[in-house]
Coordinates of C-alpha atoms and ligand atoms in Angstrom, one line a residue:
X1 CA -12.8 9.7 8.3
X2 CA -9.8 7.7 7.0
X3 CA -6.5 8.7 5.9
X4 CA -4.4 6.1 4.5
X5 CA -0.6 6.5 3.5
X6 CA 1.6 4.4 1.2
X7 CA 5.7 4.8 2.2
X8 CA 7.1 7.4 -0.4
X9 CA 9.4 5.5 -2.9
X10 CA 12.8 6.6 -3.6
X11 CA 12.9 7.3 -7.8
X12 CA 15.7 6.2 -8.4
X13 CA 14.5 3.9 -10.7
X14 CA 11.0 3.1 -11.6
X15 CA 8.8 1.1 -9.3
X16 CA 8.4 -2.5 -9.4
X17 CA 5.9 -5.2 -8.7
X18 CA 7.1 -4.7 -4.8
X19 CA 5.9 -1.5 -5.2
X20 CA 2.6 -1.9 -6.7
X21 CA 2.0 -4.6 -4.2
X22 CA 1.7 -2.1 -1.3
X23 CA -0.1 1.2 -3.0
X24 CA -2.6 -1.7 -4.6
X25 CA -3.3 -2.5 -1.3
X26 CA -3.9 1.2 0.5
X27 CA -5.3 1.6 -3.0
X28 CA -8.3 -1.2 -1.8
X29 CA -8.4 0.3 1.7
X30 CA -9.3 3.8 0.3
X31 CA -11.6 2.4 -2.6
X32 CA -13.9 0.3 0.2
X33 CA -13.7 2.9 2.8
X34 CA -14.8 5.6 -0.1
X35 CA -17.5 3.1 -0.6
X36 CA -18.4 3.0 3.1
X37 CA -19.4 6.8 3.3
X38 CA -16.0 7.5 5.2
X39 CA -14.6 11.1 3.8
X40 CA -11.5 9.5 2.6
X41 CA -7.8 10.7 1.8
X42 CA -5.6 8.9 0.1
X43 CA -1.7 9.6 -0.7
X44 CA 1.7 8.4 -1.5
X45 CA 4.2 10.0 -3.3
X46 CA 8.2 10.2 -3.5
X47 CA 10.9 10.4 -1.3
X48 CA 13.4 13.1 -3.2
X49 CA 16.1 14.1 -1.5
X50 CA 19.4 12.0 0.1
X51 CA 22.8 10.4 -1.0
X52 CA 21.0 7.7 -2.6
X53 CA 19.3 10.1 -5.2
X54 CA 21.8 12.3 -5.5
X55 CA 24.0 9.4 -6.4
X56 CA 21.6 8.0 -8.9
X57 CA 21.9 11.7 -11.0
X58 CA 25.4 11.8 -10.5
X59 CA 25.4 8.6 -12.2
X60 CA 23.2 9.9 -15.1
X61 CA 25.4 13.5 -14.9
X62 CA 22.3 15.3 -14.7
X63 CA 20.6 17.1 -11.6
X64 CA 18.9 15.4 -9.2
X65 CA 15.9 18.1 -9.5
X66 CA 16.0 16.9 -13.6
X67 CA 15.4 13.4 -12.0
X68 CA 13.3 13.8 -9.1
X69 CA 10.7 16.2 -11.9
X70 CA 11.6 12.6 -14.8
X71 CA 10.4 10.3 -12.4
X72 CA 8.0 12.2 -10.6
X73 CA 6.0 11.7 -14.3
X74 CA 7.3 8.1 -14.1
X75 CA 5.2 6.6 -11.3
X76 CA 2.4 9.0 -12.0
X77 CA 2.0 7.3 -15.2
X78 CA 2.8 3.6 -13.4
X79 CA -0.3 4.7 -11.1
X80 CA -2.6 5.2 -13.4
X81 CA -1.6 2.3 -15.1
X82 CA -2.9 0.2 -12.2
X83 CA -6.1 2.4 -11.4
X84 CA -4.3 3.9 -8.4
X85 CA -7.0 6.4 -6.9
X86 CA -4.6 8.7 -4.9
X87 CA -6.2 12.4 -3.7
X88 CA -2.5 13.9 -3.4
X89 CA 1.3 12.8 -4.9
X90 CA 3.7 14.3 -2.2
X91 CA 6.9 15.1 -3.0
X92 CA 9.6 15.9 -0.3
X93 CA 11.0 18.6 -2.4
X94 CA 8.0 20.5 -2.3
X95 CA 8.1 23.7 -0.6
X96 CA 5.3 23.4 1.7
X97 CA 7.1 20.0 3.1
X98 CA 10.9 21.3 3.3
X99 CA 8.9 24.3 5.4
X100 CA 7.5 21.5 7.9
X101 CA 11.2 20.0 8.0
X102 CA 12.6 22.9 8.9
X103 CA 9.8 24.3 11.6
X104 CA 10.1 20.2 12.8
X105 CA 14.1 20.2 13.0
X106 CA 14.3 23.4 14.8
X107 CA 11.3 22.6 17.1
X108 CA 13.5 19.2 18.6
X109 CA 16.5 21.7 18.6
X110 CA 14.9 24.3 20.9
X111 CA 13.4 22.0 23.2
X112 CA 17.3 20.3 23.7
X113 CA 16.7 17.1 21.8
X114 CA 19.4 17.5 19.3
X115 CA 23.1 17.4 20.2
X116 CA 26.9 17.8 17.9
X117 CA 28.5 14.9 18.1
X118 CA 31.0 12.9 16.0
X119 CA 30.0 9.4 14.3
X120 CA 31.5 6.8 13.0
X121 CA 29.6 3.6 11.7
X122 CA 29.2 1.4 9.1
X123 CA 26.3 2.8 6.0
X124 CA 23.9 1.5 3.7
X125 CA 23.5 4.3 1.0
X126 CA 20.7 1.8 -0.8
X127 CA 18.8 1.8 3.0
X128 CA 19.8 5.1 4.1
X129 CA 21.2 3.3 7.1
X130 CA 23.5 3.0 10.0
X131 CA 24.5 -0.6 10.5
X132 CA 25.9 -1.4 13.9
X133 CA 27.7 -4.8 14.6
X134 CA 25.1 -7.2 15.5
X135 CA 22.8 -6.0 12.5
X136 CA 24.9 -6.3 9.2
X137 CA 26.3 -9.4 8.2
X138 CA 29.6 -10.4 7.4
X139 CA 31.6 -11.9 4.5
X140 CA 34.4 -12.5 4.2
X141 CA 35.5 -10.5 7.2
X142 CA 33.9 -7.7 6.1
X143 CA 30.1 -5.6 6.7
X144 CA 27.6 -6.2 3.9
X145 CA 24.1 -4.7 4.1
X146 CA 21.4 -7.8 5.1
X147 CA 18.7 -6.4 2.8
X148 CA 20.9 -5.3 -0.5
X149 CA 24.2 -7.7 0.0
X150 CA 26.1 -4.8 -0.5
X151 CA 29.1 -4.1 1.3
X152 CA 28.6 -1.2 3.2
X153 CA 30.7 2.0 3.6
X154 CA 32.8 3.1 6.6
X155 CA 31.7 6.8 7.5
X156 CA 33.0 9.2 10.2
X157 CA 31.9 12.5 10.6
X158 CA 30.4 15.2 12.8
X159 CA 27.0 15.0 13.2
X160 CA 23.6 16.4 15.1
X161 CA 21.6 13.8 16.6
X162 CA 18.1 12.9 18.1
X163 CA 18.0 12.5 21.8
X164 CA 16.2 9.1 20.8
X165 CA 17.3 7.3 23.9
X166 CA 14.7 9.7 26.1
X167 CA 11.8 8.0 24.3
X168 CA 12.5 4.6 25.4
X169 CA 9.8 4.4 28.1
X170 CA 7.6 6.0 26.0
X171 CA 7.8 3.8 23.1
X172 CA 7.8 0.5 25.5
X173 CA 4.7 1.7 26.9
X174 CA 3.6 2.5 23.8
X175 CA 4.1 -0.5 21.9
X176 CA 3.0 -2.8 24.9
X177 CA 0.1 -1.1 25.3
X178 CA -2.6 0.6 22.8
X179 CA -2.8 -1.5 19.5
X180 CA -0.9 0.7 16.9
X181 CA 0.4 -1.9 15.0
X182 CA -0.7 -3.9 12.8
X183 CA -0.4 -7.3 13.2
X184 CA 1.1 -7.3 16.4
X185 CA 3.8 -9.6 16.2
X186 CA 5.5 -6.4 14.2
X187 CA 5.1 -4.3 17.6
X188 CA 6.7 -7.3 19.7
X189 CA 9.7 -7.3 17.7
X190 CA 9.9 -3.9 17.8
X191 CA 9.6 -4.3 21.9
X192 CA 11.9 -7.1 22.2
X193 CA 14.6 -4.9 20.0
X194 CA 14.4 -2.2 22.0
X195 CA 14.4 -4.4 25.3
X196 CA 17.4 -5.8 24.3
X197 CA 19.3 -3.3 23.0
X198 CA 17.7 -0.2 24.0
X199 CA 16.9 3.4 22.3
X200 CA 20.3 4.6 20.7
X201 CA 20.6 8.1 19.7
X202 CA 20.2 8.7 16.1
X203 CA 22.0 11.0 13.6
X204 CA 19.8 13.4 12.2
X205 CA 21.8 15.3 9.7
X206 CA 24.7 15.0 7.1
X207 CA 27.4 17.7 6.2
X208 CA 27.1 18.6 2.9
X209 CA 30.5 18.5 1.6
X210 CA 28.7 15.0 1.3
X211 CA 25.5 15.0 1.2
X212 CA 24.0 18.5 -0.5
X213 CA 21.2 17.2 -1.7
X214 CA 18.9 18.1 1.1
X215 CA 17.1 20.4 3.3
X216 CA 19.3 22.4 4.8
X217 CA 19.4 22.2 8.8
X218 CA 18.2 25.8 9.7
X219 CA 20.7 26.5 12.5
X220 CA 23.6 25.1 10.5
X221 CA 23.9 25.5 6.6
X222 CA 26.9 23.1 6.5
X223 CA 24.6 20.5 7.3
X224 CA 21.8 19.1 5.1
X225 CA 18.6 16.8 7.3
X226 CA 19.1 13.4 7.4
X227 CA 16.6 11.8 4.7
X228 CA 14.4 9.9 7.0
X229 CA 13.6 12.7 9.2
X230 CA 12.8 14.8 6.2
X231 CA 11.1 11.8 4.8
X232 CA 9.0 10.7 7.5
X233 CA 7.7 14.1 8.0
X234 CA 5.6 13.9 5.0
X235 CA 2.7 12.3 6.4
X236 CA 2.3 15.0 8.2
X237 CA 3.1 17.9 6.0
X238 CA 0.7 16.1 2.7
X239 CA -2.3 17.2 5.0
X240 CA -2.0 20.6 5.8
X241 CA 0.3 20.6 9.0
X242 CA 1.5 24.2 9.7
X243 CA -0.5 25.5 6.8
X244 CA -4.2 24.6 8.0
X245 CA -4.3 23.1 10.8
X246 CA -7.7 22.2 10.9
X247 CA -7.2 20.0 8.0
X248 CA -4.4 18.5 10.1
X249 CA -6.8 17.8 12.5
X250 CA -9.2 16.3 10.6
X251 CA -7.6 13.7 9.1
X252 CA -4.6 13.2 11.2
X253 CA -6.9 11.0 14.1
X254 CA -7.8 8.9 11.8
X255 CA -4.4 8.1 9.7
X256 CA -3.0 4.8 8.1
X257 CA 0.4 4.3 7.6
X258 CA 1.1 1.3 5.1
X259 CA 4.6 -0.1 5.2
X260 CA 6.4 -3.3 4.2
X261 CA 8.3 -4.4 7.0
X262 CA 11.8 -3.1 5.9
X263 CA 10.8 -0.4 6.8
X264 CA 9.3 -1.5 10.0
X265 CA 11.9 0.3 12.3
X266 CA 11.9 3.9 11.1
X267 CA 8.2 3.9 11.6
X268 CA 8.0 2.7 15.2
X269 CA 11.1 3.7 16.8
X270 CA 11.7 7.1 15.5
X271 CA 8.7 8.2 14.0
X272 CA 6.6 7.6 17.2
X273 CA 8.9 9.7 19.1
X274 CA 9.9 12.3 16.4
X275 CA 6.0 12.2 16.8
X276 CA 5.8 12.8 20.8
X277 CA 8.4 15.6 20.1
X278 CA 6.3 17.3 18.2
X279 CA 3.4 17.1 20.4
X280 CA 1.5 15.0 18.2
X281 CA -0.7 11.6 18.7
X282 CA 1.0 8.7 17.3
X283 CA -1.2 7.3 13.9
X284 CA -4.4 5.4 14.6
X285 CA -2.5 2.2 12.5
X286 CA 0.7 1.6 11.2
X287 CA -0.2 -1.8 8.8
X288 CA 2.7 -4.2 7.8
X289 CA 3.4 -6.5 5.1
X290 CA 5.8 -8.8 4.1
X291 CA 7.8 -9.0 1.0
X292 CA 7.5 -10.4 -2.5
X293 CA 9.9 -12.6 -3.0
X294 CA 11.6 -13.8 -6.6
X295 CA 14.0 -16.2 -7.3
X296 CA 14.5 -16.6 -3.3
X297 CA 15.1 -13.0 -2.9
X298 CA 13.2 -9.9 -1.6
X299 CA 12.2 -8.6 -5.2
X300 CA 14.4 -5.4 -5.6
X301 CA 16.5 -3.1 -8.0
X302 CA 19.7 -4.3 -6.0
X303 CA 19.4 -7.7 -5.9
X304 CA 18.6 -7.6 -9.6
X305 CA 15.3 -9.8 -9.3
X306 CA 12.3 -7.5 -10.6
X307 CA 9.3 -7.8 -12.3
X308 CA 8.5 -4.9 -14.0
X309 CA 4.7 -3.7 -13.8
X310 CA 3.9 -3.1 -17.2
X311 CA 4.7 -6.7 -17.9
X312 CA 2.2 -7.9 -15.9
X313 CA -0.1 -5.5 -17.0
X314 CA 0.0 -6.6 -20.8
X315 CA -0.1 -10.2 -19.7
X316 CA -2.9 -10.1 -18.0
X317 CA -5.0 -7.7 -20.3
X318 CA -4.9 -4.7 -17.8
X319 CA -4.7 -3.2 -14.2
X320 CA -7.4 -5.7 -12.9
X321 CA -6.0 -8.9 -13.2
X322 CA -2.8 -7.6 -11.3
X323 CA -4.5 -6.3 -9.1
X324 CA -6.5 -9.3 -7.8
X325 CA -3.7 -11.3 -8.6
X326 CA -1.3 -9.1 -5.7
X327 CA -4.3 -8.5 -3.4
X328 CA -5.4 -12.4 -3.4
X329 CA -2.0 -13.2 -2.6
X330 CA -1.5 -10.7 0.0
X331 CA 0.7 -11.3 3.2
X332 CA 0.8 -9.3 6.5
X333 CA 3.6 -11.7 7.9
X334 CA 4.6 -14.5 5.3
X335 CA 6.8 -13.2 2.5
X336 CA 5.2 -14.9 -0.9
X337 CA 7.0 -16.1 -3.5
X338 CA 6.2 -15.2 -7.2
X339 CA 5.8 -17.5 -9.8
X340 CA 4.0 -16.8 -13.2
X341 CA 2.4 -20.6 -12.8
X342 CA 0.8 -19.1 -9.8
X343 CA -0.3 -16.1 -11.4
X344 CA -1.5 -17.6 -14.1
X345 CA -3.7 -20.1 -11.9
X346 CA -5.3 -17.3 -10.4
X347 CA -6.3 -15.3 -13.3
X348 CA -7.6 -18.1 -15.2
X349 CA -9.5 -19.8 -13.0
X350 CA -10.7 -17.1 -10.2
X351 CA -10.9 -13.7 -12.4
X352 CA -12.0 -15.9 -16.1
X353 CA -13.5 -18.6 -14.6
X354 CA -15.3 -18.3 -11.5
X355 CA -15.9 -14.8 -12.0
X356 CA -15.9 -13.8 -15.7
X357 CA -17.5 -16.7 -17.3
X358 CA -20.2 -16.6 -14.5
X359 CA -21.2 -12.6 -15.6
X360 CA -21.1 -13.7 -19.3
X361 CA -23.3 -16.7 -18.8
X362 CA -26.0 -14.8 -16.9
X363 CA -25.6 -12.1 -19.2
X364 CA -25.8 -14.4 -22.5
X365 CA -29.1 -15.8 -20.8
X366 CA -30.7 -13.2 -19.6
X367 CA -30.8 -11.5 -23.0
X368 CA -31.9 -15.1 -25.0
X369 CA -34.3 -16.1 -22.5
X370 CA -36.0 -12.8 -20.5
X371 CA -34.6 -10.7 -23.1
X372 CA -32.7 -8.6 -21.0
X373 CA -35.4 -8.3 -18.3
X374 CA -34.9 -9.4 -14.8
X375 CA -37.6 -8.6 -12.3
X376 CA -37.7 -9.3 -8.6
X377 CA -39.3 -12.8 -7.8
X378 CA -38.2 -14.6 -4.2
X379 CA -34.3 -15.5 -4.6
X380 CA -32.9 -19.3 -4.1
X381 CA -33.0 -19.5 -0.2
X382 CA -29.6 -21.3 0.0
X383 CA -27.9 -18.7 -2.2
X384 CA -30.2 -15.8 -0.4
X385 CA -28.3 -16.7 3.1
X386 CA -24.6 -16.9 1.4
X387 CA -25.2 -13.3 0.1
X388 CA -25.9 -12.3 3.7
X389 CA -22.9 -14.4 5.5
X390 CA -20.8 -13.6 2.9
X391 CA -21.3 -9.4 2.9
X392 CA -21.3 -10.4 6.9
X393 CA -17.6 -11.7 6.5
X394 CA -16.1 -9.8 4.0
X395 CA -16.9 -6.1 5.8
X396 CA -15.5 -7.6 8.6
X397 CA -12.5 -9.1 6.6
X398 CA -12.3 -5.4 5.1
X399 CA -12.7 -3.3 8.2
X400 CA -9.6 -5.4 9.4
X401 CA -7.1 -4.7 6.7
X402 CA -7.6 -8.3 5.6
X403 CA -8.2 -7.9 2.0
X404 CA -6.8 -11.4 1.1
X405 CA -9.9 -12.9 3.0
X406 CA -12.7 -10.5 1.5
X407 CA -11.5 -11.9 -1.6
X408 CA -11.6 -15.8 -0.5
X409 CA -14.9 -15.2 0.6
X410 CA -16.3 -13.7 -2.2
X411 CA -15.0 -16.2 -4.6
X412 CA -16.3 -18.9 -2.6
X413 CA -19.9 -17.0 -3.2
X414 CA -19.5 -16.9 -6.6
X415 CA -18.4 -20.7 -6.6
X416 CA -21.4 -21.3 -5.2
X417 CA -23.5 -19.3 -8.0
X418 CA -21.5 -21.0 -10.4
X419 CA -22.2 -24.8 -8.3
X420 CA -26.5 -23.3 -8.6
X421 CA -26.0 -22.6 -12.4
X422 CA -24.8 -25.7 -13.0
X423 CA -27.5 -27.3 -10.6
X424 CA -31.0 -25.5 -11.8
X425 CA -29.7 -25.4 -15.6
X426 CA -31.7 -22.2 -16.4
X427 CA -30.7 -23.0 -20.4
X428 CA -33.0 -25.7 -20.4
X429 CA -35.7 -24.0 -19.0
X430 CA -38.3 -21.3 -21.3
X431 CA -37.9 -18.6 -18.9
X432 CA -36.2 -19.0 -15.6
X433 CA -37.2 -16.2 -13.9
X434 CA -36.5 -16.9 -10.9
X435 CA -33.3 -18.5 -11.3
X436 CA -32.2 -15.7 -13.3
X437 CA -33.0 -13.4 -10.3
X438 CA -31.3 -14.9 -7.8
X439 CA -28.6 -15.6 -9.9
X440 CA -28.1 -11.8 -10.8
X441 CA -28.4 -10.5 -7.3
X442 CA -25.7 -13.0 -6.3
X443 CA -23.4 -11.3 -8.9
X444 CA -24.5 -8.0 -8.1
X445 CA -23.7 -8.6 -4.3
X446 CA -20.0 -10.1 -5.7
X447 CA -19.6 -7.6 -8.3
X448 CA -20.1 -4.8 -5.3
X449 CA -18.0 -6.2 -3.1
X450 CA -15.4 -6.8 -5.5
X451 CA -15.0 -2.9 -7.0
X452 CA -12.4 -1.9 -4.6
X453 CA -9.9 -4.5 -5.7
X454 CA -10.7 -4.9 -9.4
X455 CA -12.6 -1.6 -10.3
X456 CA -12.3 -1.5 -13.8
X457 CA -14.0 -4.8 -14.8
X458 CA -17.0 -4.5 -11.7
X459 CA -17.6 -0.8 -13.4
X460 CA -18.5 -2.4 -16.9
X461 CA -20.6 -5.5 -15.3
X462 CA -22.3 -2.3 -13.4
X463 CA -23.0 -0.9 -17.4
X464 CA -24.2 -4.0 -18.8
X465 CA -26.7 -4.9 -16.3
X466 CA -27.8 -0.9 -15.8
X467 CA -27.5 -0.3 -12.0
X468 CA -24.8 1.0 -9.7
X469 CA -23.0 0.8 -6.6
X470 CA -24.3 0.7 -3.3
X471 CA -22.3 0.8 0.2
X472 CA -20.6 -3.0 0.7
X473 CA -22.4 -2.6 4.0
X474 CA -25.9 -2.2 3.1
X475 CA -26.1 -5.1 0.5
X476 CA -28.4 -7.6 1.1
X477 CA -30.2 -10.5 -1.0
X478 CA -33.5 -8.6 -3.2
X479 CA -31.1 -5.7 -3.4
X480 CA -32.8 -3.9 -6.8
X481 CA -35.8 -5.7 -7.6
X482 CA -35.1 -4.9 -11.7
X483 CA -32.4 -5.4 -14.2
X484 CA -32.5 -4.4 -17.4
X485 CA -29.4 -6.5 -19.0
X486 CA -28.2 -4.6 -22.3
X487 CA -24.7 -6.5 -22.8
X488 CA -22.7 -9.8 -21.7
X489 CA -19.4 -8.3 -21.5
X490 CA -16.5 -11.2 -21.7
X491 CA -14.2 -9.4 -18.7
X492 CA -10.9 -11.4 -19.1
X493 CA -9.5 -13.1 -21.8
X494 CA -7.7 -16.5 -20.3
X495 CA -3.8 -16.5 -20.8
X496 CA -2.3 -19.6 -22.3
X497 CA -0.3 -21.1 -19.1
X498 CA 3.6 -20.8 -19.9
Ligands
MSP1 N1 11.8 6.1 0.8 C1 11.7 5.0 1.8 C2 10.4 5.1 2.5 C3 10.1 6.4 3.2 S1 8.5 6.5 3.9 C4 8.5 7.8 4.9 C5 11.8 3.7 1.1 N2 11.5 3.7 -0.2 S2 11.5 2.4 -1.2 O1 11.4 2.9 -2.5 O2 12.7 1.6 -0.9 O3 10.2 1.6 -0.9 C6 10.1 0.7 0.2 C7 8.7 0.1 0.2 O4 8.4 -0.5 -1.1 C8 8.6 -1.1 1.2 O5 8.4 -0.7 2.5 C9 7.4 -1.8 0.6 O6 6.3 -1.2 1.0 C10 7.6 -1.7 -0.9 N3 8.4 -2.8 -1.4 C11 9.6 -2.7 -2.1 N4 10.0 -4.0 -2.4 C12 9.1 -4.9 -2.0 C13 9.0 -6.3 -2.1 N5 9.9 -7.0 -2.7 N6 7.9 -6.8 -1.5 C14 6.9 -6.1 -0.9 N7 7.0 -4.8 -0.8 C15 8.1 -4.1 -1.3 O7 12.0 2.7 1.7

């Protein structure tokens, strides 16, 4: 079983390479682990309601349902433009969710976690944030966000909030103890936060003189829920919670929350507890990145820095190259700067090079010199033991969210195949059959371990050379002991470095 999550994105705009980066990567963990036998669920989504999309329509003067319904098309067609494989799209104005935010809201309420209060603080419509002194930065005297550089705005209302403060021991506990989090320095800095400044209550709704656009807080309709509570919530309701609760079950022990690290707070702190309320096991992994950076920036709509996706896409000749390109360059804890020198570097000479060129030379001689036969003969010891260390390293790699690593190992296989090519020089020879063999296992074994991340270009190599998948786990050198080659596909174009 494996259930993996991307955040839901706000739709106020169209996603961006930021974006992509992190539903490419849950995208990889639910491709290898479909691969792996697991019964797999896979799902992002949108996040729909709050003072940031209702904004965004006032803005346009249209509805924010008109918008939510545009955009919900929008990054539909964005995620099949990158091969995204997701089993469900949630969306938080779905009826089966706002039901789960409502039963969820009213549970806290009857079991005395949610108190009227008034608030005053400093907000981050762009975050969806309270900023507290200590947290925002100032300039000029005055409180700016630290993620958008936005100055922020000086609310003061009444409010309900979440008794969060009762879940400080819990969370401590939690954090220090079972291994939610993913790397661990994320929980520790969640720890020391909370050491130092301890569990603060949290405001859980908004009146709606301001904010309408909203579930409605069931035991007061001039409030609408606060749009992380309601947003949070959907990892639950996406899989069945309240309506079949088997389902629920099922899937919920084994769920994977992938986040970028802004986000880092709302997905310890109050989800874990909002979590405990609700009598329910915290997630089996909550897996961090860090950010994509441009220009020195975190690569976002406010700070005005974005790549758009499609760009990319035409670039490099499709979803695959982007997709390796992000996936190679993937970061749990550094944030990685983007720069189309580097981008280029790795498309032409890891996707063209080391990989492409490899499949069309052992397909070009395969069909002139065996003429598109490859039996089984005994394969080249050397490259016989990389197969094995290398599907050894890259499962493991896999099975520990490391998908950066299962890539570096696999190209280092295929430099190798590429180093033996070079070496035995099958051209000169009238029919090297055993070369050719061990040659077109070692791409097989590559090619295999490669489908999650670039599925489009593995699937044709798959068509040319007439055999299929197996499980990553179960390869092993003499794999199919015939090939019957019927093409020598040229996979990726090279660009012409800018
Ligand atoms: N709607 C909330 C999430 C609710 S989840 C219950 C939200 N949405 S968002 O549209 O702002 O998306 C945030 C996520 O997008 C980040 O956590 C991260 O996964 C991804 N990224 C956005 N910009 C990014 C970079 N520049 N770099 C890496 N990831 C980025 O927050």
């Amino acid at each position: 079983m494996f259930y993996v999550t991307t955040p839901i994105y706000y739709p106020n705009a169209p996603p961006h390479l930021g974006h992509a980066y992190t539903t490419i990567y849950a995208d990889v963990l639910a491709r290898y682990h479909r691969l792996i036998g697991d019964d797999t669920f896979f799902m992002t989504g949108n996040d729909e309601h709050g003072l940031k999309l209702q904004r965004a329509a006032e803005k346009k003067g249209i509805h924010p349902q008109q918008l939510v319904d545009e955009m919900e098309k929008i990054y539909r067609n964005y995620w099949r433009m990158l091969d995204i494989s997701y089993d469900h799209f949630i969306r938080t104005t779905h009826d089966y969710h706002m039901e789960v935010v409502k039963h969820a809201i009213s549970k806290l309420y009857d079991k005395g976690l949610i108190y009227k209060a008034s608030y005053a603080g400093w907000y981050c419509a762009d975050c969806e944030k309270y900023y507290s002194p200590g947290e925002y930065v100032e300039i000029d005297g005055k409180p700016y966000c630290p993620i958008h550089r936005k100055p922020l705005e000086f609310l003061e209302e009444e409010t309900y909030y979440f008794k969060l403060s009762e879940f400080e021991d819990y969370m401590i506990k939690l954090l220090s103890g079972k291994d939610i989090v993913y790397p661990r320095s994320y929980a520790l800095e969640v720890l020391n936060k909370i050491k130092a400044e301890g569990l603060r209550d949290v405001s859980i709704a908004r009146p709606k003189e301001r904010v309408w656009w909203g579930v409605e807080v069931p035991f007061d309709k001039n409030y609408t829920v606060y749009v992380w509570f309601d947003a949070l919530l959907n990892y639950i309701s996406g899989i069945g919670y309240l309506r079949d609760m088997e389902r629920f079950n099922k899937y919920w022990s084994s769920v994977h929350h992938v986040i970028g690290k802004d986000i880092l707070w709302f997905h310890t702190a109050i989800w874990f507890s909002v979590l405990k309320a609700l009598e329910i096991e915290p997630p089996r992994k909550l897996i961090v990145h860090a950010f994509l950076l441009n220009r020195g920036l975190k690569m976002g709509k406010s700070a005005g820095n974005v790549i758009p996706i499609e760009a990319l896409v035409e670039r490099y000749h499709g979803s695959d190259g982007v997709r390796y390109i992000l996936m190679r360059i993937f970061n749990h804890t550094k944030d990685v700067p983007v720069s189309n020198q580097l981008f280029d570097n790795i498309y032409n000479s890891e996707l063209a090079d080391n990989y492409g060129n490899l499949v069309r030379r052992i397909g070009v001689l395969v069909l002139k010199k065996l003429k598109g036969e490859v039996s089984g003969e005994d394969i080249d010891e050397e490259l016989s033991r990389s197969i094995t260390s290398t599907v050894e390293k890259y499962n493991k790699a896999m099975e520990n969210y490391d998908v950066s690593t299962a890539i570096n190992t696999v190209a280092e296989l295929l430099r190798k195949a590429n180093a033996y090519i070079n070496n035995v020089k099958p051209w000169e020879k009238q029919e090297p059959r055993r070369e050719m063999y061990s040659l077109i296992e070692t791409l097989y074994a590559a090619t295999t371990m490669l489908h999650p991340i670039i599925p489009g270009a593995t699937s044709r190599v798959f068509k040319a050379f007439n055999t299929d998948l197996v499980n990553p786990k179960e390869i092993q050198p003499g794999m199919n002991d015939y090939y019957h080659v019927s093409e020598a596909p040229i996979l990726f174009k090279k660009v012409k470095t800018r």
